[in-house]
Short mmCIF file of C-alpha atoms and ligand atoms in Angstrom, two decimals:
data_model
loop_
_atom_site.label_atom_id
_atom_site.label_comp_id
_atom_site.label_asym_id
_atom_site.label_seq_id
_atom_site.Cartn_x
_atom_site.Cartn_y
_atom_site.Cartn_z
CA MET A 8 30.67 12.79 -25.06
CA ARG A 9 31.02 16.40 -25.86
CA HIS A 10 33.21 17.30 -28.85
CA ASP A 11 35.08 20.36 -29.89
CA THR A 12 33.49 20.21 -33.42
CA VAL A 13 30.81 18.04 -34.99
CA VAL A 14 31.02 17.98 -38.81
CA ILE A 15 27.95 16.79 -40.67
CA GLY A 16 28.68 15.22 -44.07
CA ALA A 17 31.53 12.96 -45.47
CA GLY A 18 32.02 14.54 -48.79
CA LEU A 19 35.17 16.49 -49.66
CA ALA A 20 33.99 19.52 -47.74
CA GLY A 21 33.21 17.63 -44.55
CA LEU A 22 36.28 15.40 -44.70
CA THR A 23 38.45 18.45 -45.34
CA ALA A 24 37.07 20.47 -42.39
CA ALA A 25 37.07 17.56 -40.00
CA LEU A 26 40.67 16.40 -40.92
CA ARG A 27 42.06 19.84 -40.63
CA LEU A 28 40.42 20.47 -37.21
CA ALA A 29 41.58 17.04 -35.85
CA GLU A 30 45.17 17.68 -37.07
CA GLU A 31 45.13 20.88 -35.03
CA GLY A 32 44.25 18.92 -31.95
CA GLN A 33 40.51 19.26 -31.76
CA GLN A 34 38.15 16.35 -30.71
CA VAL A 35 36.19 15.94 -33.86
CA LEU A 36 33.13 13.90 -34.61
CA LEU A 37 32.27 13.41 -38.34
CA VAL A 38 28.66 12.16 -38.81
CA ALA A 39 27.18 11.37 -42.21
CA LYS A 40 24.22 9.37 -43.42
CA GLY A 41 26.29 8.01 -46.30
CA VAL A 42 29.28 8.69 -48.60
CA GLY A 43 29.19 11.87 -50.63
CA SER A 44 29.97 12.86 -54.14
CA THR A 45 33.53 11.51 -53.95
CA HIS A 46 32.18 8.25 -55.08
CA LEU A 47 30.48 9.74 -58.12
CA GLY A 48 32.72 12.44 -59.48
CA GLY A 49 36.07 11.95 -61.19
CA GLY A 50 38.47 12.42 -58.31
CA THR A 51 39.97 15.56 -59.89
CA ILE A 52 39.92 18.92 -58.20
CA ASP A 53 38.24 21.23 -60.67
CA VAL A 54 38.67 24.74 -59.44
CA LEU A 55 37.25 26.77 -62.40
CA GLY A 56 36.88 25.46 -65.84
CA TYR A 57 34.61 28.01 -67.36
CA HIS A 58 33.97 31.64 -66.87
CA THR A 59 32.93 33.67 -69.86
CA GLU A 60 34.83 31.00 -71.87
CA ARG A 61 37.02 28.05 -71.12
CA VAL A 62 39.54 28.88 -68.37
CA ASP A 63 43.26 28.08 -69.02
CA SER A 64 44.56 29.43 -65.83
CA PRO A 65 42.34 29.60 -62.73
CA ALA A 66 45.01 31.88 -61.09
CA ARG A 67 44.45 34.50 -63.75
CA ALA A 68 40.73 34.03 -64.10
CA LEU A 69 39.51 33.86 -60.38
CA ALA A 70 39.65 37.55 -59.51
CA SER A 71 37.38 38.62 -62.49
CA PHE A 72 35.22 35.61 -61.82
CA ILE A 73 34.61 36.60 -58.20
CA GLN A 74 34.02 40.18 -59.21
CA ALA A 75 31.41 38.98 -61.72
CA HIS A 76 29.84 36.62 -59.07
CA PRO A 77 29.76 38.38 -55.68
CA ASP A 78 27.43 35.79 -54.20
CA HIS A 79 29.65 32.91 -55.22
CA PRO A 80 31.31 30.79 -52.52
CA TYR A 81 34.66 31.82 -53.97
CA ALA A 82 33.79 35.35 -52.95
CA ARG A 83 33.97 34.11 -49.36
CA VAL A 84 37.46 32.80 -49.73
CA THR A 85 40.48 34.43 -51.38
CA PRO A 86 42.47 32.98 -54.33
CA PRO A 87 45.49 32.61 -52.16
CA LEU A 88 43.32 30.61 -49.66
CA ILE A 89 42.17 28.28 -52.57
CA ALA A 90 45.84 27.74 -53.48
CA VAL A 91 46.70 26.88 -49.87
CA SER A 92 43.76 24.42 -49.71
CA LEU A 93 45.04 22.70 -52.89
CA GLU A 94 48.49 22.29 -51.35
CA TRP A 95 47.01 21.00 -48.15
CA PHE A 96 45.00 18.43 -50.10
CA ARG A 97 48.02 17.40 -52.21
CA SER A 98 50.03 16.64 -49.07
CA ARG A 99 47.13 14.64 -47.45
CA MET A 100 46.88 12.53 -50.59
CA SER A 101 50.69 11.84 -50.34
CA GLU A 102 50.81 8.25 -51.71
CA HIS A 103 48.17 9.07 -54.41
CA LEU A 104 50.32 11.81 -55.85
CA TYR A 105 48.34 14.78 -57.10
CA VAL A 106 49.85 17.27 -59.67
CA GLY A 107 48.89 20.71 -60.88
CA GLY A 108 47.57 23.81 -59.20
CA LEU A 109 45.97 27.11 -59.96
CA ASP A 110 48.34 28.18 -62.70
CA ARG A 111 47.14 25.90 -65.41
CA ASN A 112 44.12 23.73 -66.13
CA VAL A 113 44.76 20.45 -67.87
CA LEU A 114 42.24 19.14 -70.41
CA LEU A 115 41.33 15.64 -69.55
CA PRO A 116 38.99 13.35 -71.37
CA THR A 117 35.86 12.29 -69.63
CA ALA A 118 34.27 8.88 -70.14
CA LEU A 119 32.42 10.44 -73.09
CA GLY A 120 35.54 11.77 -74.68
CA VAL A 121 34.73 15.31 -73.93
CA LEU A 122 37.61 17.42 -72.61
CA LYS A 123 37.27 18.74 -69.05
CA PRO A 124 39.46 21.56 -67.62
CA SER A 125 40.86 20.56 -64.23
CA ALA A 126 43.37 22.27 -61.92
CA MET A 127 44.70 19.38 -59.72
CA VAL A 128 44.56 15.75 -60.83
CA PRO A 129 46.02 12.41 -59.84
CA GLU A 130 49.45 11.67 -61.31
CA SER A 131 47.83 8.72 -63.03
CA MET A 132 45.65 10.98 -65.09
CA VAL A 133 48.02 13.62 -66.17
CA PHE A 134 49.17 12.05 -69.47
CA GLY A 135 45.63 12.39 -70.60
CA ASP A 136 46.04 16.14 -70.96
CA ALA A 137 45.03 16.83 -74.57
CA GLY A 138 46.03 20.53 -74.21
CA ALA A 139 49.24 19.82 -76.09
CA GLY A 140 47.57 17.55 -78.72
CA GLY A 141 48.69 14.02 -79.29
CA ARG A 142 47.86 10.42 -80.52
CA PHE A 143 45.86 8.42 -77.95
CA ALA A 144 44.99 4.74 -77.80
CA ILE A 145 42.00 4.19 -75.50
CA VAL A 146 41.83 0.74 -73.89
CA GLY A 147 38.42 -0.75 -72.88
CA PHE A 148 37.37 -3.96 -71.39
CA ARG A 149 34.51 -5.90 -72.93
CA ALA A 150 33.03 -6.73 -69.46
CA LEU A 151 33.19 -3.12 -68.07
CA LYS A 152 29.85 -1.52 -68.34
CA ASP A 153 29.36 2.19 -69.24
CA PHE A 154 32.90 2.66 -70.70
CA TYR A 155 32.96 2.54 -74.52
CA PRO A 156 36.41 3.10 -75.77
CA ALA A 157 35.29 3.37 -79.45
CA TYR A 158 32.81 6.09 -78.66
CA LEU A 159 35.28 7.85 -76.30
CA ALA A 160 38.02 7.75 -78.87
CA ASP A 161 35.61 9.01 -81.55
CA ASN A 162 34.65 12.05 -79.53
CA LEU A 163 38.17 12.70 -78.45
CA GLY A 164 39.34 12.70 -82.03
CA ARG A 165 36.67 15.29 -82.94
CA ALA A 166 37.84 17.62 -80.02
CA GLY A 167 40.95 18.64 -82.04
CA PRO A 168 42.86 20.63 -82.84
CA VAL A 169 43.32 21.70 -79.19
CA ASN A 170 45.29 24.87 -78.77
CA GLY A 171 46.27 24.46 -82.45
CA ARG A 172 47.73 20.99 -82.09
CA SER A 173 46.09 17.91 -83.60
CA VAL A 174 44.39 15.21 -81.51
CA SER A 175 43.76 11.75 -82.80
CA ALA A 176 42.43 8.80 -80.92
CA ARG A 177 41.51 5.10 -81.55
CA SER A 178 40.26 2.32 -79.39
CA VAL A 179 41.78 -1.01 -78.34
CA GLU A 180 39.41 -3.45 -76.75
CA VAL A 181 40.83 -6.33 -74.57
CA ARG A 182 39.20 -9.23 -72.98
CA PRO A 183 41.23 -10.65 -70.07
CA SER A 184 39.90 -13.59 -68.29
CA LEU A 185 37.32 -12.69 -65.54
CA ASP A 186 36.69 -16.31 -64.45
CA GLY A 187 33.43 -16.43 -66.26
CA GLN A 188 31.95 -13.09 -65.06
CA ALA A 189 30.29 -11.20 -67.80
CA ASP A 190 29.70 -7.81 -66.13
CA VAL A 191 32.34 -6.47 -63.74
CA GLY A 192 31.94 -2.92 -62.33
CA PRO A 193 34.74 -0.42 -61.82
CA LEU A 194 35.44 -1.50 -58.28
CA GLY A 195 35.71 -5.13 -59.35
CA PHE A 196 38.23 -4.25 -62.01
CA ALA A 197 40.11 -2.07 -59.51
CA ARG A 198 40.47 -5.09 -57.20
CA ARG A 199 41.59 -7.37 -60.05
CA PHE A 200 44.26 -4.86 -61.04
CA GLU A 201 45.84 -5.37 -57.63
CA GLU A 202 46.47 -9.00 -58.68
CA PRO A 203 49.82 -9.30 -60.51
CA ALA A 204 48.60 -12.11 -62.75
CA PHE A 205 45.70 -9.98 -63.99
CA ARG A 206 47.88 -7.04 -64.62
CA LYS A 207 50.30 -9.17 -66.61
CA ALA A 208 47.53 -10.59 -68.77
CA VAL A 209 46.19 -7.18 -69.56
CA ILE A 210 49.57 -5.77 -70.46
CA ALA A 211 50.38 -8.73 -72.65
CA GLU A 212 47.10 -8.04 -74.61
CA VAL A 213 47.72 -4.39 -74.90
CA GLU A 214 51.33 -4.08 -75.76
CA ASP A 215 51.19 -5.92 -79.08
CA ARG A 216 48.51 -3.58 -80.30
CA LEU A 217 50.20 -0.21 -79.62
CA GLU A 218 51.73 1.98 -82.21
CA PRO A 219 54.91 4.01 -81.42
CA GLY A 220 54.37 7.34 -79.73
CA GLU A 221 50.80 6.65 -78.71
CA ARG A 222 49.61 7.64 -75.19
CA VAL A 223 47.56 5.01 -73.60
CA GLY A 224 44.37 5.66 -71.80
CA PHE A 225 42.79 3.16 -69.42
CA PRO A 226 39.48 3.43 -67.58
CA ALA A 227 40.24 4.67 -64.00
CA VAL A 228 40.15 1.26 -62.46
CA LEU A 229 43.88 0.67 -62.02
CA GLY A 230 43.84 -0.37 -58.43
CA LEU A 231 42.54 1.06 -55.11
CA ARG A 232 45.05 1.33 -52.26
CA GLU A 233 47.79 -0.02 -54.55
CA ALA A 234 46.85 2.34 -57.40
CA PRO A 235 50.18 4.42 -57.61
CA ALA A 236 52.24 1.16 -57.89
CA VAL A 237 49.86 -0.41 -60.30
CA TRP A 238 49.84 2.48 -62.62
CA ARG A 239 53.70 2.87 -62.47
CA GLU A 240 54.13 -0.83 -63.29
CA ILE A 241 51.76 -0.61 -66.32
CA ARG A 242 53.40 2.56 -67.52
CA ASP A 243 56.99 1.10 -67.17
CA THR A 244 56.16 -2.27 -68.71
CA LEU A 245 54.45 -0.71 -71.74
CA GLY A 246 57.23 1.81 -71.92
CA THR A 247 54.90 4.74 -72.81
CA ASP A 248 52.68 7.35 -71.23
CA VAL A 249 49.73 5.69 -69.51
CA PHE A 250 46.76 7.56 -68.03
CA GLU A 251 43.43 6.86 -66.33
CA ILE A 252 40.15 8.21 -67.56
CA PRO A 253 37.35 8.74 -64.92
CA THR A 254 34.48 6.25 -65.53
CA LEU A 255 30.85 6.83 -64.82
CA PRO A 256 30.06 6.09 -61.13
CA PRO A 257 31.11 4.42 -59.00
CA SER A 258 34.27 6.42 -59.32
CA VAL A 259 37.44 4.59 -58.33
CA PRO A 260 39.65 7.72 -58.10
CA GLY A 261 37.00 9.39 -55.89
CA ILE A 262 36.87 6.36 -53.58
CA ARG A 263 40.69 6.55 -53.23
CA VAL A 264 40.27 10.13 -52.15
CA PHE A 265 37.56 9.28 -49.66
CA GLY A 266 39.69 6.34 -48.29
CA ALA A 267 42.80 8.51 -47.89
CA LEU A 268 41.10 11.38 -46.06
CA ARG A 269 39.02 9.10 -43.93
CA ASP A 270 42.10 7.06 -42.90
CA ALA A 271 44.06 10.35 -42.23
CA LEU A 272 41.10 11.62 -40.01
CA ARG A 273 41.19 8.37 -38.00
CA ARG A 274 44.92 8.61 -37.54
CA ALA A 275 44.51 12.16 -36.34
CA GLY A 276 42.03 11.00 -33.71
CA GLY A 277 38.76 11.95 -35.39
CA ARG A 278 35.64 9.87 -34.66
CA ILE A 279 33.46 8.92 -37.62
CA ILE A 280 29.83 7.78 -37.63
CA MET A 281 28.76 6.55 -41.11
CA GLY A 282 25.07 5.73 -41.56
CA GLY A 283 24.01 8.40 -39.06
CA ALA A 284 21.32 10.76 -40.39
CA VAL A 285 21.21 14.06 -38.72
CA VAL A 286 17.45 14.78 -38.27
CA GLY A 287 17.49 17.92 -36.19
CA ALA A 288 19.39 20.33 -33.91
CA ARG A 289 19.15 21.80 -30.45
CA THR A 290 19.78 25.49 -30.34
CA GLU A 291 19.90 28.04 -27.43
CA GLY A 292 20.49 31.71 -27.45
CA GLY A 293 21.82 32.03 -30.91
CA ARG A 294 24.15 29.04 -30.62
CA VAL A 295 23.77 25.40 -31.67
CA VAL A 296 24.08 23.17 -28.71
CA GLY A 297 23.85 19.70 -30.38
CA VAL A 298 22.73 17.81 -33.42
CA VAL A 299 20.23 14.93 -33.19
CA VAL A 300 21.27 11.65 -35.01
CA GLU A 301 18.87 8.90 -35.75
CA ALA A 302 20.01 5.70 -33.89
CA ALA A 303 18.58 2.20 -33.48
CA ALA A 304 17.11 2.61 -30.00
CA ARG A 305 16.42 6.34 -29.70
CA PRO A 306 17.85 9.58 -31.35
CA ILE A 307 21.15 10.77 -29.76
CA SER A 308 22.31 14.24 -29.38
CA HIS A 309 25.94 15.03 -30.15
CA ASP A 310 26.99 18.26 -28.52
CA ALA A 311 29.91 20.45 -29.39
CA ARG A 312 31.32 23.99 -29.26
CA TRP A 313 31.26 24.22 -33.02
CA PHE A 314 29.33 22.66 -35.91
CA VAL A 315 30.16 22.45 -39.67
CA LEU A 316 27.24 21.83 -42.04
CA ALA A 317 28.68 20.01 -45.09
CA THR A 318 25.66 18.13 -46.25
CA GLY A 319 25.93 18.84 -49.99
CA GLY A 320 23.17 20.22 -52.23
CA PHE A 321 20.30 18.46 -53.86
CA ALA A 322 22.34 15.48 -54.86
CA SER A 323 23.09 14.44 -51.29
CA GLY A 324 19.93 15.66 -49.61
CA GLY A 325 21.43 18.72 -47.89
CA LEU A 326 18.83 20.71 -49.72
CA VAL A 327 15.43 19.42 -50.97
CA MET A 328 12.78 20.94 -53.25
CA ASP A 329 9.03 20.11 -53.05
CA SER A 330 6.59 20.00 -55.90
CA PHE A 331 5.79 23.73 -55.44
CA GLY A 332 9.44 24.66 -55.99
CA VAL A 333 10.04 25.46 -52.38
CA VAL A 334 13.51 24.65 -51.30
CA ARG A 335 14.52 23.62 -47.70
CA GLU A 336 17.79 23.17 -45.89
CA THR A 337 17.04 19.84 -44.19
CA ILE A 338 18.68 20.05 -40.72
CA PHE A 339 18.50 23.50 -39.34
CA GLY A 340 15.78 24.89 -41.56
CA LEU A 341 18.19 27.66 -42.62
CA PRO A 342 16.93 30.23 -45.17
CA VAL A 343 17.80 29.24 -48.75
CA ALA A 344 19.17 32.02 -51.06
CA GLY A 345 19.30 32.20 -54.80
CA VAL A 346 15.91 30.34 -55.39
CA PRO A 347 14.37 31.63 -58.66
CA GLY A 348 11.11 33.52 -58.26
CA PRO A 349 7.85 31.95 -59.25
CA GLU A 350 7.92 33.65 -62.67
CA GLU A 351 11.55 32.84 -63.38
CA GLU A 352 12.88 29.86 -65.14
CA ARG A 353 14.21 27.21 -62.75
CA PHE A 354 15.85 24.87 -65.13
CA GLY A 355 17.26 25.33 -68.69
CA ALA A 356 15.93 23.06 -71.48
CA GLY A 357 19.29 21.45 -72.24
CA TYR A 358 21.54 19.51 -69.90
CA LEU A 359 24.37 21.95 -70.43
CA ASP A 360 22.19 25.06 -70.33
CA PRO A 361 22.13 27.30 -67.35
CA HIS A 362 20.01 25.96 -64.48
CA PRO A 363 19.21 28.85 -62.23
CA MET A 364 17.95 26.45 -59.53
CA SER A 365 21.50 25.08 -59.08
CA ARG A 366 22.54 28.49 -57.47
CA ALA A 367 20.14 27.86 -54.63
CA GLY A 368 21.75 27.28 -51.18
CA VAL A 369 22.79 28.57 -47.86
CA ALA A 370 24.15 32.14 -47.92
CA VAL A 371 27.05 32.78 -45.50
CA ASP A 372 29.03 35.65 -43.95
CA GLU A 373 32.81 36.13 -44.20
CA GLN A 374 33.44 33.38 -41.57
CA LEU A 375 31.15 31.08 -43.55
CA ARG A 376 28.35 31.17 -40.92
CA PRO A 377 24.88 30.76 -42.43
CA ALA A 378 23.41 34.27 -42.68
CA GLY A 379 20.07 35.95 -42.75
CA ARG A 380 18.75 38.59 -45.10
CA GLU A 381 20.88 41.32 -43.72
CA GLY A 382 23.99 39.23 -43.78
CA GLU A 383 23.89 38.59 -39.99
CA ALA A 384 25.09 35.24 -38.76
CA LEU A 385 22.19 33.10 -37.60
CA TYR A 386 24.21 31.03 -35.17
CA ALA A 387 27.53 32.11 -33.71
CA ASN A 388 29.07 28.61 -33.79
CA LEU A 389 27.67 26.99 -36.95
CA HIS A 390 29.72 27.20 -40.25
CA ALA A 391 28.72 25.81 -43.67
CA ALA A 392 30.90 24.48 -46.52
CA GLY A 393 30.69 22.84 -49.92
CA ALA A 394 27.81 22.21 -52.21
CA THR A 395 25.25 23.35 -49.68
CA LEU A 396 26.37 26.94 -50.21
CA ALA A 397 24.43 29.32 -52.42
CA GLY A 398 25.67 31.08 -55.48
CA ALA A 399 27.51 28.50 -57.67
CA GLU A 400 26.74 26.55 -60.77
CA PRO A 401 29.35 23.74 -60.30
CA TRP A 402 28.30 21.78 -63.34
CA ARG A 403 28.72 24.63 -65.76
CA GLU A 404 31.64 26.26 -64.02
CA LYS A 405 33.59 23.05 -63.26
CA SER A 406 34.09 24.29 -59.76
CA GLY A 407 32.42 21.73 -57.47
CA ASP A 408 35.38 20.09 -55.82
CA GLY A 409 37.36 23.35 -55.70
CA ILE A 410 34.47 24.91 -53.74
CA SER A 411 34.13 21.97 -51.34
CA LEU A 412 37.80 21.87 -50.68
CA ALA A 413 38.41 25.60 -50.27
CA THR A 414 35.39 26.23 -48.13
CA GLY A 415 35.81 23.05 -46.00
CA TYR A 416 39.36 24.36 -45.36
CA ALA A 417 38.10 27.94 -44.72
CA ALA A 418 35.35 26.72 -42.31
CA ALA A 419 38.05 24.99 -40.23
CA SER A 420 40.26 28.07 -40.30
CA ALA A 421 37.41 30.18 -39.07
CA ILE A 422 36.73 27.77 -36.18
CA LEU A 423 40.47 27.51 -35.31
CA GLU A 424 40.68 31.30 -35.20
CA GLU A 425 37.69 31.49 -32.80
CA GLY A 426 39.15 28.88 -30.63
CA VAL A 427 42.31 30.77 -29.96
C1 FAD B 511 27.98 12.43 -60.65
C2 FAD B 511 28.69 13.63 -60.21
C3 FAD B 511 29.75 14.15 -60.94
C4 FAD B 511 30.37 15.27 -60.59
N1 FAD B 511 31.34 15.65 -61.41
C5 FAD B 511 32.08 16.85 -61.16
C6 FAD B 511 33.07 17.30 -61.84
O1 FAD B 511 33.45 16.71 -62.92
N2 FAD B 511 33.71 18.44 -61.61
C7 FAD B 511 33.33 19.22 -60.41
O2 FAD B 511 33.90 20.25 -60.17
N3 FAD B 511 32.35 18.80 -59.71
C8 FAD B 511 31.66 17.64 -59.95
N4 FAD B 511 30.62 17.21 -59.23
C9 FAD B 511 30.29 18.05 -58.07
C10 FAD B 511 31.16 17.82 -56.93
O3 FAD B 511 31.46 16.50 -56.75
C11 FAD B 511 30.40 18.32 -55.61
O4 FAD B 511 30.01 19.64 -55.80
C12 FAD B 511 31.24 18.20 -54.41
O5 FAD B 511 32.04 17.10 -54.32
C13 FAD B 511 30.29 18.30 -53.23
O6 FAD B 511 31.03 17.92 -51.98
P1 FAD B 511 30.37 18.21 -50.57
O7 FAD B 511 31.30 17.65 -49.54
O8 FAD B 511 29.96 19.67 -50.51
O9 FAD B 511 28.91 17.35 -50.54
P2 FAD B 511 28.66 15.82 -50.89
O10 FAD B 511 29.84 15.22 -51.51
O11 FAD B 511 27.31 15.80 -51.58
O12 FAD B 511 28.56 15.19 -49.46
C14 FAD B 511 27.39 15.52 -48.59
C15 FAD B 511 27.57 14.58 -47.32
O13 FAD B 511 26.54 14.99 -46.46
C16 FAD B 511 25.83 13.82 -46.04
N5 FAD B 511 24.45 14.27 -45.57
C17 FAD B 511 23.58 14.93 -46.18
N6 FAD B 511 22.37 15.07 -45.47
C18 FAD B 511 22.78 14.49 -44.17
C19 FAD B 511 22.11 14.33 -42.97
N7 FAD B 511 20.77 14.87 -42.79
N8 FAD B 511 22.65 13.79 -41.99
C20 FAD B 511 23.89 13.33 -42.13
N9 FAD B 511 24.60 13.44 -43.26
C21 FAD B 511 24.03 14.04 -44.31
C22 FAD B 511 25.89 12.91 -47.26
O14 FAD B 511 25.68 11.59 -46.75
C23 FAD B 511 27.32 13.17 -47.64
O15 FAD B 511 28.20 12.36 -46.85
C24 FAD B 511 29.98 15.97 -59.51
C25 FAD B 511 28.98 15.54 -58.66
C26 FAD B 511 28.31 14.38 -59.02
C27 FAD B 511 27.15 13.93 -58.17
#
């Protein structure tokens, strides 16, 4: 079957491009070898957290950021388009209400108790904003690995004063019955929180131990599909502001995002192949004709008028680096820009230091088509989006999901304009 567009990759960039195209009536195939970073990141849309210093308002900082980083993916999309993509995302996440936008970053605690600037966040996280100070009680479960409320509260308490207002935090550990299971992961807890009896038991343990005026942080495991109702019930029963804190992977809020966009894509008529690794492409006369997917019996070519490359960066295998430091784009063999030279430093010494290698990726033209040295489009009908693009340092900038959303949206827009 020939499609209008084949999208490669099921991260935020690929899902966004695919859903937008399907909603506009295109026959879309999304093919991915596995899930993307949605299952690892925090489920927040961080657009720009750091420029020369911490960013309070992406709306105010983006123009000077783009001017200082002309090769950044944001230089290929405008701030108004980033704003439109955020609104688009918010409306697609309807039942999992998202709040915020470009005007103001909120400062949410991570699982380590470090504050992270974020532009658009689930409603269930917003009371964790430490930007206005506050007293926090952090709830943890004995059986939940990799979430340590005492450690988190200790670090959060050290973050203050924030914006001149004091921040204090303490931990509350609870031990609801888990039917004898010693270790339960975030997904296991999320499923249990959808059981009324489990919620009731947790609330009963927590409510006696709260002090008046405290905001209460839970690990982000308060349900999956039922999450909005679970969060509201806990908030209303405890009678105080309750918020979720992203855990280490797997990320329940990210899985909610993946599920909502995937379901919307199916409803819009999109076809999805998960577990399909694209191993090559067929090209002809400056156009991509089809992409070749590994299948049980023999490789299958999926042909289309347009293609979107949204295979992520090093984390998802869209880019790979060999032991000589040579970086390769894995499907089309596209040129990779931004790779440090042999004499240059590739990685900084510390985790949070600059890592020049993270800027490596595919350079694109104004329509997000992979481009050669002179900026010329290499294939007329191939567009790229997300973490596979060159020029960003998402970890330092806190821009990863903002880039994927905005460029996924923009790649679809470019295709829709061409299709007119
Ligand atoms: C642990 C972790 C935490 C993060 N935390 C933050 C954060 O706090 N803030 C922030 O801004 N950003 C964060 N990021 C970065 C952000 O999540 C990513 O930059 C962004 O989500 C990337 O989305 P993407 O769609 O471009 O790519 P990905 O989500 O990486 O998706 C790539 C997709 O392509 C598929 N794929 C790859 N190769 C092939 C192939 N050959 N054939 C078929 N499919 C293929 C993969 O299976 C996957 O579905 C984090 C990332 C990670 C890993």
